[in-house]
Amino acid sequence: ELAGKVAIITGGGGAIGEGVGRILLEAGACVALLDFDEEAARAAAKRLGQGTLAVTADVTSEESMTAAMEKVCHAFGGVDIVVPNAGVAHSAPILEHDLEDWQRLTAVNQTGVFLTLKTVGKILRRQSQGGSVVVISSKNVLAPGAEFSAYSASKAGAHQLAKVAALEWAPENVTVNLVCP
């Protein structure tokens, strides 16, 4: 059902990213696995096989995301589906949480979704053919746990970004959904 479609998955070198990639490949899509960890992305692409591309990308850098999107478009001719999946977790009580860890989680989990949406959104607009976005959310958005303040707050921010993107992009035939693995 996805023959001829191109999908991008951030955090593609991780278990969830690879699993999503497998499902999209089985449905006929070409898949680009974007990951900060080049080795992990290449290993996942190798396991998934033909129709998969590994691309090194830092979701916290607009320049890196723009370059990665250009590589995918050059390799596959465009983008139809994007799955903002890159994420990190850290557990600590609020009173013991280091600012550096808080900022790292916010940069990857929230800003990473923002930059993924921004860079792919420009491509989808240029293509003028609609598209699909599926943001990987978390149960922590609605039911946060103790000692997961940075993770829960950053995922809640990403959740809201997806809802705003859905409102803004619906007139352009771009659907935006959220799923919790």
Coordinates of N, CA and C in Angstrom, one line a residue, residues 12-149:
G12 N 16.5 6.4 13.7 CA 16.3 5.2 13.0 C 17.2 4.1 13.3
G13 N 18.3 4.4 14.1 CA 19.2 3.4 14.5 C 18.8 2.6 15.7
G14 N 17.8 3.1 16.4 CA 17.3 2.5 17.6 C 16.3 1.4 17.3
A15 N 15.8 0.8 18.4 CA 14.9 -0.3 18.3 C 13.5 0.1 17.7
I16 N 13.0 1.2 18.2 CA 11.7 1.6 17.7 C 11.8 2.1 16.3
G17 N 12.9 2.9 16.0 CA 13.1 3.4 14.6 C 13.2 2.2 13.6
E18 N 14.0 1.2 14.0 CA 14.2 0.1 13.1 C 12.9 -0.7 12.9
G19 N 12.1 -0.8 14.0 CA 10.9 -1.5 13.9 C 9.9 -0.8 13.0
V20 N 9.8 0.5 13.1 CA 8.9 1.3 12.3 C 9.4 1.2 10.8
G21 N 10.7 1.2 10.6 CA 11.3 1.0 9.3 C 10.9 -0.3 8.7
R22 N 10.9 -1.3 9.4 CA 10.6 -2.7 8.9 C 9.1 -2.7 8.5
I23 N 8.2 -2.1 9.3 CA 6.8 -2.1 8.9 C 6.6 -1.3 7.6
L24 N 7.3 -0.1 7.5 CA 7.1 0.7 6.3 C 7.7 0.0 5.1
L25 N 8.8 -0.7 5.2 CA 9.4 -1.4 4.1 C 8.5 -2.5 3.7
E26 N 7.9 -3.3 4.6 CA 7.0 -4.4 4.3 C 5.8 -3.9 3.5
A27 N 5.4 -2.6 3.8 CA 4.2 -2.0 3.1 C 4.6 -1.4 1.8
G28 N 5.9 -1.5 1.4 CA 6.4 -1.0 0.1 C 7.1 0.3 0.0
A29 N 7.3 1.0 1.1 CA 8.0 2.3 1.1 C 9.5 2.1 1.0
C30 N 10.2 3.1 0.5 CA 11.6 3.3 0.7 C 11.8 4.0 2.0
V31 N 12.8 3.6 2.8 CA 13.0 4.1 4.1 C 14.4 4.7 4.3
A32 N 14.4 5.9 4.9 CA 15.7 6.6 5.3 C 15.7 6.6 6.8
L33 N 16.7 6.0 7.4 CA 16.9 5.9 8.8 C 17.9 7.0 9.2
L34 N 17.5 8.1 9.8 CA 18.3 9.2 10.3 C 18.7 8.9 11.7
D35 N 20.0 9.1 12.0 CA 20.4 8.9 13.4 C 21.7 9.6 13.6
F36 N 21.9 10.1 14.8 CA 23.1 10.8 15.3 C 24.3 9.8 15.3
D37 N 23.9 8.5 15.6 CA 24.9 7.4 15.7 C 25.0 6.8 14.3
E38 N 25.9 7.2 13.5 CA 26.1 6.7 12.1 C 26.2 5.2 12.1
E39 N 26.9 4.6 13.0 CA 27.1 3.1 13.0 C 25.8 2.4 13.3
A40 N 25.0 2.9 14.2 CA 23.7 2.3 14.5 C 22.8 2.4 13.3
A41 N 22.8 3.5 12.7 CA 21.9 3.7 11.5 C 22.3 2.7 10.4
R42 N 23.6 2.6 10.1 CA 24.1 1.7 9.1 C 23.8 0.2 9.4
A43 N 23.9 -0.1 10.7 CA 23.7 -1.5 11.1 C 22.2 -1.8 10.9
A44 N 21.3 -0.9 11.3 CA 19.9 -1.1 11.2 C 19.5 -1.2 9.7
A45 N 20.1 -0.3 8.9 CA 19.8 -0.3 7.4 C 20.2 -1.6 6.8
K46 N 21.4 -2.1 7.3 CA 21.9 -3.4 6.8 C 20.9 -4.6 7.1
R47 N 20.4 -4.5 8.4 CA 19.5 -5.6 8.8 C 18.2 -5.5 8.0
L48 N 17.7 -4.3 7.7 CA 16.5 -4.1 7.0 C 16.6 -4.4 5.5
G49 N 17.8 -4.2 4.9 CA 18.0 -4.6 3.6 C 17.7 -3.5 2.5
Q50 N 17.4 -4.1 1.3 CA 17.2 -3.2 0.1 C 16.0 -2.2 0.4
G51 N 16.2 -1.0 -0.2 CA 15.2 0.0 0.0 C 15.4 0.9 1.2
T52 N 16.5 0.7 1.9 CA 16.8 1.4 3.1 C 18.1 2.2 3.0
L53 N 18.1 3.4 3.5 CA 19.2 4.3 3.4 C 19.5 4.8 4.8
A54 N 20.8 4.8 5.2 CA 21.2 5.3 6.5 C 21.8 6.7 6.3
V55 N 21.3 7.6 7.1 CA 21.8 9.0 7.0 C 22.2 9.5 8.4
T56 N 23.4 10.1 8.5 CA 23.8 10.6 9.8 C 23.1 12.0 9.9
A57 N 22.4 12.2 11.0 CA 21.7 13.5 11.3 C 21.6 13.8 12.8
D58 N 21.8 15.0 13.1 CA 21.6 15.5 14.5 C 20.3 16.3 14.5
V59 N 19.3 15.8 15.2 CA 18.0 16.4 15.2 C 18.0 17.8 16.0
T60 N 19.1 18.0 16.7 CA 19.2 19.3 17.4 C 19.8 20.4 16.6
S61 N 20.2 20.1 15.3 CA 20.8 21.1 14.4 C 20.0 21.3 13.2
E62 N 19.6 22.5 12.9 CA 18.8 22.7 11.7 C 19.6 22.5 10.5
E63 N 20.9 22.8 10.5 CA 21.8 22.6 9.4 C 21.9 21.1 9.1
S64 N 22.1 20.3 10.1 CA 22.3 18.9 9.9 C 21.0 18.3 9.4
M65 N 19.8 18.7 9.9 CA 18.6 18.2 9.4 C 18.3 18.6 8.0
T66 N 18.6 19.8 7.6 CA 18.4 20.2 6.3 C 19.3 19.4 5.3
A67 N 20.5 19.2 5.7 CA 21.4 18.4 4.9 C 21.0 17.0 4.8
A68 N 20.5 16.4 5.8 CA 20.0 15.0 5.8 C 18.7 14.9 4.9
M69 N 17.8 15.9 5.0 CA 16.6 15.8 4.2 C 17.0 15.9 2.7
E70 N 18.0 16.8 2.4 CA 18.5 16.9 1.0 C 19.1 15.6 0.5
K71 N 19.8 14.9 1.4 CA 20.4 13.6 1.0 C 19.3 12.6 0.6
V72 N 18.2 12.6 1.5 CA 17.1 11.6 1.3 C 16.4 12.0 -0.1
C73 N 16.1 13.3 -0.3 CA 15.5 13.7 -1.5 C 16.3 13.4 -2.7
H74 N 17.6 13.5 -2.6 CA 18.5 13.2 -3.7 C 18.5 11.7 -4.0
A75 N 18.5 10.9 -3.0 CA 18.5 9.5 -3.1 C 17.2 8.9 -3.6
F76 N 16.0 9.4 -3.1 CA 14.7 8.8 -3.4 C 13.8 9.7 -4.1
G77 N 14.1 11.0 -4.4 CA 13.3 11.9 -5.2 C 12.3 12.7 -4.4
G78 N 12.2 12.6 -3.1 CA 11.3 13.4 -2.3 C 11.0 12.7 -1.0
V79 N 10.0 13.2 -0.3 CA 9.5 12.7 1.0 C 8.0 12.6 1.0
D80 N 7.5 11.6 1.6 CA 6.0 11.4 1.7 C 5.6 11.2 3.2
I81 N 6.5 10.6 3.9 CA 6.1 10.2 5.3 C 7.3 10.5 6.2
V82 N 7.1 11.1 7.4 CA 8.1 11.3 8.3 C 7.7 10.9 9.7
V83 N 8.6 10.2 10.4 CA 8.3 9.7 11.7 C 9.4 10.3 12.7
P84 N 9.0 11.4 13.3 CA 10.0 12.0 14.3 C 10.0 11.0 15.6
N85 N 11.0 10.3 15.7 CA 11.2 9.2 16.7 C 12.4 9.4 17.6
A86 N 13.4 10.2 17.2 CA 14.6 10.3 18.0 C 14.2 10.8 19.4
G87 N 14.8 10.2 20.4 CA 14.5 10.5 21.8 C 15.5 9.9 22.7
V88 N 15.6 10.6 23.9 CA 16.5 10.1 24.9 C 15.7 10.3 26.3
A89 N 16.1 9.5 27.2 CA 15.5 9.5 28.5 C 16.6 9.6 29.6
H90 N 16.2 10.2 30.7 CA 17.0 10.3 31.9 C 16.1 10.3 33.1
S91 N 16.5 9.6 34.1 CA 15.7 9.6 35.4 C 16.5 10.2 36.5
A92 N 15.8 11.2 37.1 CA 16.4 11.9 38.3 C 15.3 12.7 39.0
P93 N 15.3 12.7 40.3 CA 14.4 13.6 41.0 C 14.6 15.0 40.6
I94 N 13.6 15.8 40.6 CA 13.7 17.3 40.2 C 14.9 17.9 41.0
L95 N 14.9 17.7 42.3 CA 15.9 18.4 43.1 C 17.3 18.0 42.8
E96 N 17.5 16.8 42.2 CA 18.8 16.3 41.9 C 19.1 16.3 40.4
H97 N 18.2 16.8 39.6 CA 18.3 16.8 38.1 C 19.3 17.9 37.7
D98 N 20.4 17.4 36.9 CA 21.4 18.4 36.4 C 20.8 19.2 35.3
L99 N 21.1 20.5 35.2 CA 20.6 21.3 34.1 C 21.1 20.8 32.8
E100 N 22.3 20.3 32.7 CA 22.8 19.8 31.5 C 22.0 18.6 30.9
D101 N 21.6 17.7 31.8 CA 20.7 16.6 31.4 C 19.3 17.1 30.9
W102 N 18.8 18.1 31.7 CA 17.5 18.7 31.3 C 17.6 19.3 29.9
Q103 N 18.6 20.0 29.6 CA 18.8 20.7 28.3 C 19.0 19.7 27.2
R104 N 19.7 18.6 27.5 CA 19.9 17.6 26.5 C 18.6 16.9 26.1
L105 N 17.8 16.5 27.1 CA 16.5 15.9 26.8 C 15.6 16.8 26.0
T106 N 15.6 18.1 26.5 CA 14.7 19.1 25.8 C 15.2 19.3 24.3
A107 N 16.5 19.3 24.1 CA 17.1 19.5 22.8 C 16.7 18.3 21.9
V108 N 16.8 17.1 22.3 CA 16.6 16.0 21.5 C 15.1 15.7 21.3
N109 N 14.4 15.6 22.5 CA 13.0 15.2 22.5 C 12.0 16.3 22.0
Q110 N 12.3 17.5 22.2 CA 11.3 18.6 21.8 C 11.9 19.4 20.7
T111 N 13.1 20.0 20.8 CA 13.6 20.7 19.7 C 13.8 19.8 18.5
G112 N 14.2 18.6 18.7 CA 14.4 17.7 17.6 C 13.2 17.4 16.8
V113 N 12.0 17.4 17.5 CA 10.7 17.2 16.8 C 10.4 18.5 16.0
F114 N 10.7 19.7 16.6 CA 10.5 21.0 16.0 C 11.3 21.1 14.7
L115 N 12.6 20.7 14.8 CA 13.4 20.9 13.6 C 13.1 19.8 12.5
T116 N 12.7 18.7 13.0 CA 12.3 17.7 12.0 C 11.0 18.1 11.2
L117 N 10.0 18.6 12.0 CA 8.8 19.2 11.4 C 9.1 20.3 10.5
K118 N 10.0 21.2 10.9 CA 10.3 22.4 10.1 C 11.0 22.1 8.8
T119 N 12.0 21.2 8.9 CA 12.7 20.9 7.7 C 11.9 20.0 6.7
V120 N 11.2 19.1 7.2 CA 10.4 18.2 6.3 C 9.2 19.0 5.8
G121 N 8.6 19.9 6.7 CA 7.5 20.7 6.3 C 7.7 21.5 5.1
K122 N 8.9 22.1 5.0 CA 9.3 22.9 3.8 C 9.3 22.1 2.6
I123 N 9.8 20.8 2.7 CA 9.8 19.9 1.5 C 8.4 19.6 1.1
L124 N 7.6 19.2 2.1 CA 6.2 18.8 1.8 C 5.5 19.9 1.1
R125 N 5.7 21.1 1.6 CA 5.0 22.3 1.0 C 5.5 22.5 -0.5
R126 N 6.8 22.4 -0.7 CA 7.3 22.5 -2.1 C 6.8 21.5 -3.0
Q127 N 6.7 20.2 -2.5 CA 6.2 19.1 -3.3 C 4.7 19.3 -3.7
S128 N 4.0 19.9 -2.7 CA 2.5 20.2 -2.9 C 1.7 18.9 -3.2
Q129 N 2.1 17.8 -2.5 CA 1.4 16.5 -2.8 C 0.8 15.9 -1.5
G130 N 0.8 16.7 -0.4 CA 0.4 16.2 0.9 C 1.5 15.4 1.5
G131 N 1.1 14.6 2.5 CA 2.1 13.8 3.2 C 1.5 13.3 4.6
S132 N 2.3 12.5 5.2 CA 2.0 12.0 6.5 C 3.1 12.2 7.5
V133 N 2.7 12.6 8.7 CA 3.7 12.7 9.8 C 3.1 11.9 11.0
V134 N 4.0 11.1 11.6 CA 3.6 10.3 12.7 C 4.6 10.5 13.8
V135 N 4.3 11.3 14.8 CA 5.2 11.6 15.9 C 5.1 10.5 17.0
I136 N 6.3 10.0 17.4 CA 6.3 9.1 18.4 C 6.2 9.8 19.8
S137 N 5.1 9.6 20.4 CA 4.8 10.3 21.7 C 5.2 9.4 22.8
S138 N 4.6 9.6 24.0 CA 4.9 8.8 25.2 C 3.7 8.8 26.1
K139 N 3.5 7.7 26.8 CA 2.4 7.7 27.8 C 2.7 8.7 28.9
N140 N 4.0 9.2 29.0 CA 4.3 10.1 30.0 C 3.7 11.5 29.8
V141 N 3.2 11.7 28.6 CA 2.5 13.0 28.3 C 1.3 13.1 29.2
L142 N 0.5 12.1 29.3 CA -0.7 12.1 30.1 C -0.5 11.5 31.5
A143 N 0.5 10.7 31.7 CA 0.7 10.0 33.0 C 2.2 10.0 33.3
P144 N 2.7 11.2 33.7 CA 4.2 11.2 34.0 C 4.5 10.5 35.3
G145 N 5.7 10.0 35.3 CA 6.1 9.3 36.5 C 7.1 10.1 37.3
A146 N 7.2 9.8 38.5 CA 8.2 10.4 39.4 C 9.6 10.2 38.8
E147 N 10.4 11.2 39.0 CA 11.8 11.2 38.5 C 12.0 11.2 37.0
F148 N 10.9 11.5 36.3 CA 11.0 11.6 34.8 C 10.6 13.0 34.4
S149 N 11.0 14.0 35.1 CA 10.5 15.4 34.8 C 11.0 15.9 33.4

